[in-house]
XYZ file of C-alpha atoms in Angstrom:
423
model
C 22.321 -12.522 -22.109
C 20.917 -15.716 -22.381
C 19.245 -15.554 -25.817
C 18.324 -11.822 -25.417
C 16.664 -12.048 -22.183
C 13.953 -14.670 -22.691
C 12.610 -12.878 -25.908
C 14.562 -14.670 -28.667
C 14.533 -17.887 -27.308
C 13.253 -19.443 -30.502
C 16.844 -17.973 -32.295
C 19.602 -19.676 -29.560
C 23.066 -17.482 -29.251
C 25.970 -18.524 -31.655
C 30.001 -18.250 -31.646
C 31.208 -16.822 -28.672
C 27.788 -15.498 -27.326
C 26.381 -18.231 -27.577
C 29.530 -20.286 -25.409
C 28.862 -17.115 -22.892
C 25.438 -17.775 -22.354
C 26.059 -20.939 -21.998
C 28.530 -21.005 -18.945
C 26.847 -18.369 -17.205
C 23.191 -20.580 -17.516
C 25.299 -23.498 -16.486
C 26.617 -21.500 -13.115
C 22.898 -20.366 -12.694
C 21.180 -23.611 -12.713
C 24.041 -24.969 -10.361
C 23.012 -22.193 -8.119
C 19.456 -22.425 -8.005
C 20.179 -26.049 -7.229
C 22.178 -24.867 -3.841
C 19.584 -22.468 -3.452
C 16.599 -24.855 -4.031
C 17.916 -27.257 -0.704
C 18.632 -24.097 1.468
C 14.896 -23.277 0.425
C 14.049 -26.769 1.071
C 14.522 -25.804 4.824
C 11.785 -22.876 4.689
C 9.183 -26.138 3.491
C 10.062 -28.323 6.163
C 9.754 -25.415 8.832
C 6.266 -24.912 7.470
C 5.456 -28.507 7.398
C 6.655 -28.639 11.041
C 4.200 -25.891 11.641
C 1.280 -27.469 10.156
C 2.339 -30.556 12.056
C 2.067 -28.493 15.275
C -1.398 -27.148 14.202
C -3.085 -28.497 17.294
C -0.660 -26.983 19.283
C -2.134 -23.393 18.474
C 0.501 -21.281 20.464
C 3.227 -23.204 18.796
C 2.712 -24.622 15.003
C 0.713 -21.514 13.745
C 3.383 -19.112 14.639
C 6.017 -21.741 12.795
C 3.733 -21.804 9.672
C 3.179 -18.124 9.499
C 7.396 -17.473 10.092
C 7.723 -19.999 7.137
C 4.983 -17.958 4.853
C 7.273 -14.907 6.140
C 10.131 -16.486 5.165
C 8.934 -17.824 1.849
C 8.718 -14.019 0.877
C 12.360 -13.547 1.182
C 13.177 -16.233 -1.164
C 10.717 -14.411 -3.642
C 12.451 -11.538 -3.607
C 15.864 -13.399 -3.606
C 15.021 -15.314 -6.856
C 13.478 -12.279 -8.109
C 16.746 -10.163 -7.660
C 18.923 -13.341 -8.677
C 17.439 -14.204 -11.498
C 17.366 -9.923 -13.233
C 21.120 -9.523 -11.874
C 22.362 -13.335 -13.247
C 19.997 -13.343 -16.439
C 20.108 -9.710 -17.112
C 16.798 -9.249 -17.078
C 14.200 -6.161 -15.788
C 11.869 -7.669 -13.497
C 12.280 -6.125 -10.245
C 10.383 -2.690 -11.643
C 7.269 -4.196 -10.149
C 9.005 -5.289 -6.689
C 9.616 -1.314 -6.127
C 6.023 -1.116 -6.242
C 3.643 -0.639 -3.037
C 1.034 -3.068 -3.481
C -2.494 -2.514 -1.663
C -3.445 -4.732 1.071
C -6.712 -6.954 0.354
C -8.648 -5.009 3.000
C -11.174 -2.287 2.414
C -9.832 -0.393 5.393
C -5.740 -0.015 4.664
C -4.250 -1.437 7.661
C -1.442 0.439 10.232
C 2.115 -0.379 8.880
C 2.640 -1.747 12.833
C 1.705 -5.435 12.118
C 2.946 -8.262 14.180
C 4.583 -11.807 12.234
C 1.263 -14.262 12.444
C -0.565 -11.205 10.364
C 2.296 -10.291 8.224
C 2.573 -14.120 7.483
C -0.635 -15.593 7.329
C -1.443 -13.515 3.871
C -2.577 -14.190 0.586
C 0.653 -12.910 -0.921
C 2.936 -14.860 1.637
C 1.289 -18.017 0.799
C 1.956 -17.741 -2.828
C 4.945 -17.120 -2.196
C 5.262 -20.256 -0.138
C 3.703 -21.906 -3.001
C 6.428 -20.329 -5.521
C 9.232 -21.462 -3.316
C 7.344 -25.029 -3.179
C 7.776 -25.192 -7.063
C 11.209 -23.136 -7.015
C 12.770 -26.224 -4.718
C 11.244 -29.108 -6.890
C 12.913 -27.739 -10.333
C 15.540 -26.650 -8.842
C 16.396 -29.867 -7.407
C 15.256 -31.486 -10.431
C 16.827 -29.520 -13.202
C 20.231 -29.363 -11.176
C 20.705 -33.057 -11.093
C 19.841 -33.376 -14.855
C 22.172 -30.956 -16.149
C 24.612 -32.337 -13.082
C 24.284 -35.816 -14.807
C 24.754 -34.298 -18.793
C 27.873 -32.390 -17.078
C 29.303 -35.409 -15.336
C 28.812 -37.551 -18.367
C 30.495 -34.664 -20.535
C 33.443 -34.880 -18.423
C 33.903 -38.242 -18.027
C 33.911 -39.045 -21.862
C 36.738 -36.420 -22.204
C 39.048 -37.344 -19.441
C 38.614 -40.769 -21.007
C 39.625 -39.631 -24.476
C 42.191 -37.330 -22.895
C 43.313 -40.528 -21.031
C 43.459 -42.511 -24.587
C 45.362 -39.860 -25.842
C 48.073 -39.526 -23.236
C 48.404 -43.692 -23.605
C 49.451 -43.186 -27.037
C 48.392 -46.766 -27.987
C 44.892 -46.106 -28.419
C 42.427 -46.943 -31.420
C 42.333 -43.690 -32.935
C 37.965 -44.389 -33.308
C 37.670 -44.795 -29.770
C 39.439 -41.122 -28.946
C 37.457 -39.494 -31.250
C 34.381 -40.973 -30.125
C 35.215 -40.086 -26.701
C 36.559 -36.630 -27.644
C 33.647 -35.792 -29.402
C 30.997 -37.289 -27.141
C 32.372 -35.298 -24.542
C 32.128 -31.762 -26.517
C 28.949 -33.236 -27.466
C 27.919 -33.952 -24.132
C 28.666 -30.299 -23.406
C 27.248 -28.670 -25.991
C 23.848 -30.381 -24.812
C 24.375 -29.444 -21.247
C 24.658 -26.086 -22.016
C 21.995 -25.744 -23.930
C 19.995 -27.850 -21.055
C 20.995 -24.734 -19.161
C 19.888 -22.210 -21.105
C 16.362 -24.106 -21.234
C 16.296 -24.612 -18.001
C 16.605 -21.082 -16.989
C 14.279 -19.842 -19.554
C 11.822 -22.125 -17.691
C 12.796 -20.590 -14.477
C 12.281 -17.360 -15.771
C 8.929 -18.707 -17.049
C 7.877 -19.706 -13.693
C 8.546 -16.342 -11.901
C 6.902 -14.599 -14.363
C 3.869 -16.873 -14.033
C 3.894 -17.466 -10.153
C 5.322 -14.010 -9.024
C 5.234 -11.264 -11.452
C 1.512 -12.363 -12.605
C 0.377 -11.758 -9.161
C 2.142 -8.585 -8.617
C 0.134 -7.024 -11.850
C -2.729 -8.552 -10.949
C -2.193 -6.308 -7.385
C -0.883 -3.480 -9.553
C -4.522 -3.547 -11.799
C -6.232 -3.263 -8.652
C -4.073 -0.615 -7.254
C -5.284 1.723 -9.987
C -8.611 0.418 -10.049
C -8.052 1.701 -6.243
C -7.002 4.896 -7.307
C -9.882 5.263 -10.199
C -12.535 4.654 -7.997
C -10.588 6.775 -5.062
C -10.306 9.535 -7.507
C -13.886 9.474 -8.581
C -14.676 9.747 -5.162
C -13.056 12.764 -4.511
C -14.542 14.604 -7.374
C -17.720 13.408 -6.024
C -17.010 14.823 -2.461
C -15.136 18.188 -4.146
C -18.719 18.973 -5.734
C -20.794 17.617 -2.704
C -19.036 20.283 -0.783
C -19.395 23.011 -3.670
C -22.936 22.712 -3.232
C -23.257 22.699 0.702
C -21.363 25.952 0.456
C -23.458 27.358 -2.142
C -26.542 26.069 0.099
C -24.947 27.755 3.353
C -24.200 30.971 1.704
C -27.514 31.102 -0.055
C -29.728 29.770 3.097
C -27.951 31.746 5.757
C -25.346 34.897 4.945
C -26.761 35.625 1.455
C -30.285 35.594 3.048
C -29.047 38.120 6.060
C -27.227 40.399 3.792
C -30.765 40.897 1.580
C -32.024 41.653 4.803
C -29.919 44.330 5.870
C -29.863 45.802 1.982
C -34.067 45.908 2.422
C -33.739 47.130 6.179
C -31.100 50.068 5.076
C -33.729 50.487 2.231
C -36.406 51.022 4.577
C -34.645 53.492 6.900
C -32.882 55.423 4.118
C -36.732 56.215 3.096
C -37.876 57.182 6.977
C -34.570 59.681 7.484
C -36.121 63.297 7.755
C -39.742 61.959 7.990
C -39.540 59.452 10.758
C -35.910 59.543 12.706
C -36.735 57.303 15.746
C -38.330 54.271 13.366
C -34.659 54.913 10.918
C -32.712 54.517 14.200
C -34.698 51.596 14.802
C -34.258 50.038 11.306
C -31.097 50.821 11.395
C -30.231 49.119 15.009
C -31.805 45.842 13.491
C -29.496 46.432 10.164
C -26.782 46.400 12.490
C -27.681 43.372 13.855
C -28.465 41.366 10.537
C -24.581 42.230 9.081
C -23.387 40.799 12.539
C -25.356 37.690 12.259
C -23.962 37.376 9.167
C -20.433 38.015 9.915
C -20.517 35.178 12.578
C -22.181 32.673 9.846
C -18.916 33.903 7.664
C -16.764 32.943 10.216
C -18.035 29.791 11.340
C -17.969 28.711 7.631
C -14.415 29.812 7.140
C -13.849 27.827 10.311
C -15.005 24.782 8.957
C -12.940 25.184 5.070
C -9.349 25.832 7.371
C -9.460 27.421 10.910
C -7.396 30.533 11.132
C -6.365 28.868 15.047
C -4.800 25.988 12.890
C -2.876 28.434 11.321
C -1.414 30.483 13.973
C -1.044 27.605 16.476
C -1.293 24.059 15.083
C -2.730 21.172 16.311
C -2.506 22.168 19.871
C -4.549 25.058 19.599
C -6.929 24.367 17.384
C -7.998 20.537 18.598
C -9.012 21.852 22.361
C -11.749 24.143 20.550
C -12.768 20.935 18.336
C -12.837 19.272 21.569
C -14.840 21.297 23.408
C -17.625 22.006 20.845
C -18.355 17.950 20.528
C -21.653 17.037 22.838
C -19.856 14.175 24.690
C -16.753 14.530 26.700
C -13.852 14.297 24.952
C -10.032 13.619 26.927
C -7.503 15.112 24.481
C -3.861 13.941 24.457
C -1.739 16.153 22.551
C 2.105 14.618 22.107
C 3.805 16.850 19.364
C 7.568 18.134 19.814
C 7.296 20.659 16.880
C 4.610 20.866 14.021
C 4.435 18.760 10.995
C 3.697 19.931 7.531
C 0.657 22.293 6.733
C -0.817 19.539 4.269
C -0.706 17.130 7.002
C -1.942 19.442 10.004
C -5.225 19.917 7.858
C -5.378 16.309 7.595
C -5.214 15.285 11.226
C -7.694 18.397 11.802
C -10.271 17.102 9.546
C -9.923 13.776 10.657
C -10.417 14.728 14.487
C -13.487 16.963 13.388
C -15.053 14.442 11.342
C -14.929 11.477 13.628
C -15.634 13.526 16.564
C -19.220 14.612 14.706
C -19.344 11.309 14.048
C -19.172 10.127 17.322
C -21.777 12.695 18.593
C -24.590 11.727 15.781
C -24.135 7.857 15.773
C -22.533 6.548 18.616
C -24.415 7.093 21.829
C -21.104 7.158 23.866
C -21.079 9.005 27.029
C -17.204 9.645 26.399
C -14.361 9.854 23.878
C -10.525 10.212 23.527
C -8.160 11.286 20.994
C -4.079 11.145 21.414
C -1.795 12.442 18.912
C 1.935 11.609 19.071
C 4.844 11.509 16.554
C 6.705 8.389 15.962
C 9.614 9.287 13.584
C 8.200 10.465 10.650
C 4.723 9.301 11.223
C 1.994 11.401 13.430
C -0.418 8.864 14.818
C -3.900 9.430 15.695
C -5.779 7.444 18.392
C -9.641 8.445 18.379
C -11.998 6.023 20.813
C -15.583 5.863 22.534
C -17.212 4.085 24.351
C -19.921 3.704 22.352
C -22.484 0.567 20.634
C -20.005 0.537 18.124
C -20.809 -1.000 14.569
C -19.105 1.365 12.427
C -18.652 1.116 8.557
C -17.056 2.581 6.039
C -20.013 2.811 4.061
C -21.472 6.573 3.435
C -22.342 9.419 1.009
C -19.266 10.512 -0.818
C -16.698 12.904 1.635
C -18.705 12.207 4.257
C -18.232 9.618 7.437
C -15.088 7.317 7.293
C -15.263 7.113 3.810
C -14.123 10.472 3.632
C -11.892 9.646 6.177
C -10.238 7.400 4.206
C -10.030 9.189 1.355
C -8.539 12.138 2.671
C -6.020 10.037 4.963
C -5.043 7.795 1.357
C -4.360 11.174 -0.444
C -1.000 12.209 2.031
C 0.097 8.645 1.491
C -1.424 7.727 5.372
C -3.286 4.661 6.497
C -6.443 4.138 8.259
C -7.518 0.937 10.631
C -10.795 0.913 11.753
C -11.872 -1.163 14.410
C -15.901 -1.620 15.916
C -17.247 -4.882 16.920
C -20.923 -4.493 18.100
C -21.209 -3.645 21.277
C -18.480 -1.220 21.041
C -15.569 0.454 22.006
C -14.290 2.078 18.408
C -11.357 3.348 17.865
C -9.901 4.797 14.605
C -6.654 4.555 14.198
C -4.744 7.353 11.837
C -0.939 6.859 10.583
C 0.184 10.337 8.698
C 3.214 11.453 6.966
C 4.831 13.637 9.406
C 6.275 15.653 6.501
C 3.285 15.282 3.288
């Protein structure tokens, strides 16, 4: 369809393709035309908006519906123009491009955000552009067409009167088919230019988001290898520094009272209490470092049994608002675990609050995390690979969740956590 989808337009369609293509550019650029005035309305609301500027409560909202707006007749032309032309370009619409942010934001985002965006202004821009050839290129090929017609109901007109110079039909005859011919090849240009312009104005942009996306997801990835062997070697450094260590020590201890048994029985007993002691020092190390990879509690009881013991081990009072009808999935039950750990420690090393809250609840298929203080606030995402909110947010990105962050100097923060109830 018209000229093999934009590639061949150098080599225009023939016979009865090329007749096809034709008609259905025509019907296309007398669409966009209809299309390009109802468009015409989403300008003037946004020029109505910027009119009302001073007005703040009143012309940004206007603007930012328009930018909103403008969106929809992106993805309108975008849809028209693959279904009419028979083109692919919605593969990339299907996509789920990354917010400019470095903190991804909650999906719950009011209209003035949602429209006051870089990507909703270029699409206003796109629809600016869309409406002026639209308008324009519709009343060409609406002047070639009426002029096409007129010249053959005028030879059709001779030829009916019967008295006519023979010339003058065929001259009108043929200007007419002429006349035709040129319109619908007008139309076929005209689309091709159309298609041109998406490509250009809308498609360019979404690859552009696209190359950043995995860019995203190189540098995301990177940083989880880099947190995967950070924590390879603070396990090796546990084990070696603390249960390794107490288990030599109760090897040499048995040693020692192995030797003394027969010879000295009250100093074995005595080496052999403080062996006792050693391997249950170093059970309890175990455990506590098993606690911290996946705590058997989380296991057995979920999130509601596990986050009152993360509660209670944090330094400054923590109110905990648990909200869950059932348990999500196991994937994201570690998830929200870590998450609660993590920015609880964080809140007892860095934030010199005297208290703290975190509320879980399910919304549909989402579990949302609320986790505040009360504290000077300032918090980054900036930190050592897996650790702080950076490891937040890289653990949160890989179940497909979302992370807003928000701590103005001064304080109060509060980290905001949208999961995957099922990830």
């Amino acid at each position: 369809m018209i000229e093999s989808a934009a590639r061949s337009s150098r080599r225009p369609g023939t016979g009865a393709r090329g007749v096809l293509d034709s008609l259905v550019a025509i019907v296309h650029c007398l669409t966009t035309l209809a299309l390009s005035l109802c468009y015409l309305v989403v300008l003037l609301v946004f020029a109505l908006g910027v009119l009302l500027v001073p007005l703040l409560f009143v012309g940004i909202p206007i603007a930012a519906a328009a930018c909103w707006a403008a969106l929809g007749v992106e993805w309108i032309e975008l849809h028209r123009i693959s279904a009419v032309l028979g083109l692919d370009l919605t593969g990339l619409d299907r996509e789920r491009l990354p917010e400019d942010d470095l903190v991804p934001r909650t999906r719950r985002q009011g209209l003035l955000r949602r429209g006051l965006n870089r990507r909703a202004l270029t699409a206003l821009a796109y629809t600016l552009v869309q409406v002026g050839w639209g308008i324009t290129s519709g009343a060409v090929l609406l002047f070639a067409l009426s002029a096409s017609t007129a010249y053959l109901g005028h030879g059709v007109l001779l030829v009916a009167s019967g008295g006519a110079d023979s010339r003058q039909i065929v001259l009108s005859l043929g200007g007419g088919v002429v006349g035709l011919v040129v319109s619908g090849w007008l139309a076929r240009r005209f689309a091709m230019i159309e298609v041109l312009l998406l490509r250009r104005m809308v498609l360019r942009n979404k690859m552009r988001a696209l190359r950043r996306q995995v860019e995203e997801l190189r540098e995301r990835r990177l940083r989880m290898v880099d947190a995967a062997e950070a924590e390879r070697r603070r396990l090796e450094r546990d084990l070696h520094d603390g249960a390794q260590q107490r288990l030599l020590s109760v090897t040499m201890t048995l040693t020692r009272a192995r030797a003394r048994i027969g010879k000295d029985t009250a100093a074995a007993e005595v080496l052999l209490a403080e062996a006792h002691q050693e391997a249950k020092a170093a059970m309890t190390e175990l455990r506590d470092l098993a606690r911290g990879l996946h705590p058997a509690i989380l296991t057995d009881h979920g999130l509601d049994g596990a986050l009152p013991a993360v509660a209670s081990r944090c330094a400054v009072p923590v109110g905990l608002d648990v909200e869950l009808d059932s348990r999500p999935s196991a994937r994201t039950e570690g998830v929200a675990y870590f998450v609660v750990s993590e920015a609880l420690t964080n809140i007892t090393k860095h934030s010199e609050a005297t208290t703290a809250s975190v509320r879980l609840h399910r919304d549909g298929e989402r579990l949302w995390i609320r986790i505040a203080d009360d504290g000077v606030g300032g918090a980054t995402v900036d930190g050592a690979p897996g650790g702080g909110l950076a490891g937040l947010i890289d653990r949160v990105w890989a179940v497909d969740g979302e992370l807003a962050l928000s701590s103005p100097p001064g304080g109060p923060t509060v980290v905001t956590v949208d999961l995957p109830w099922e990830a």
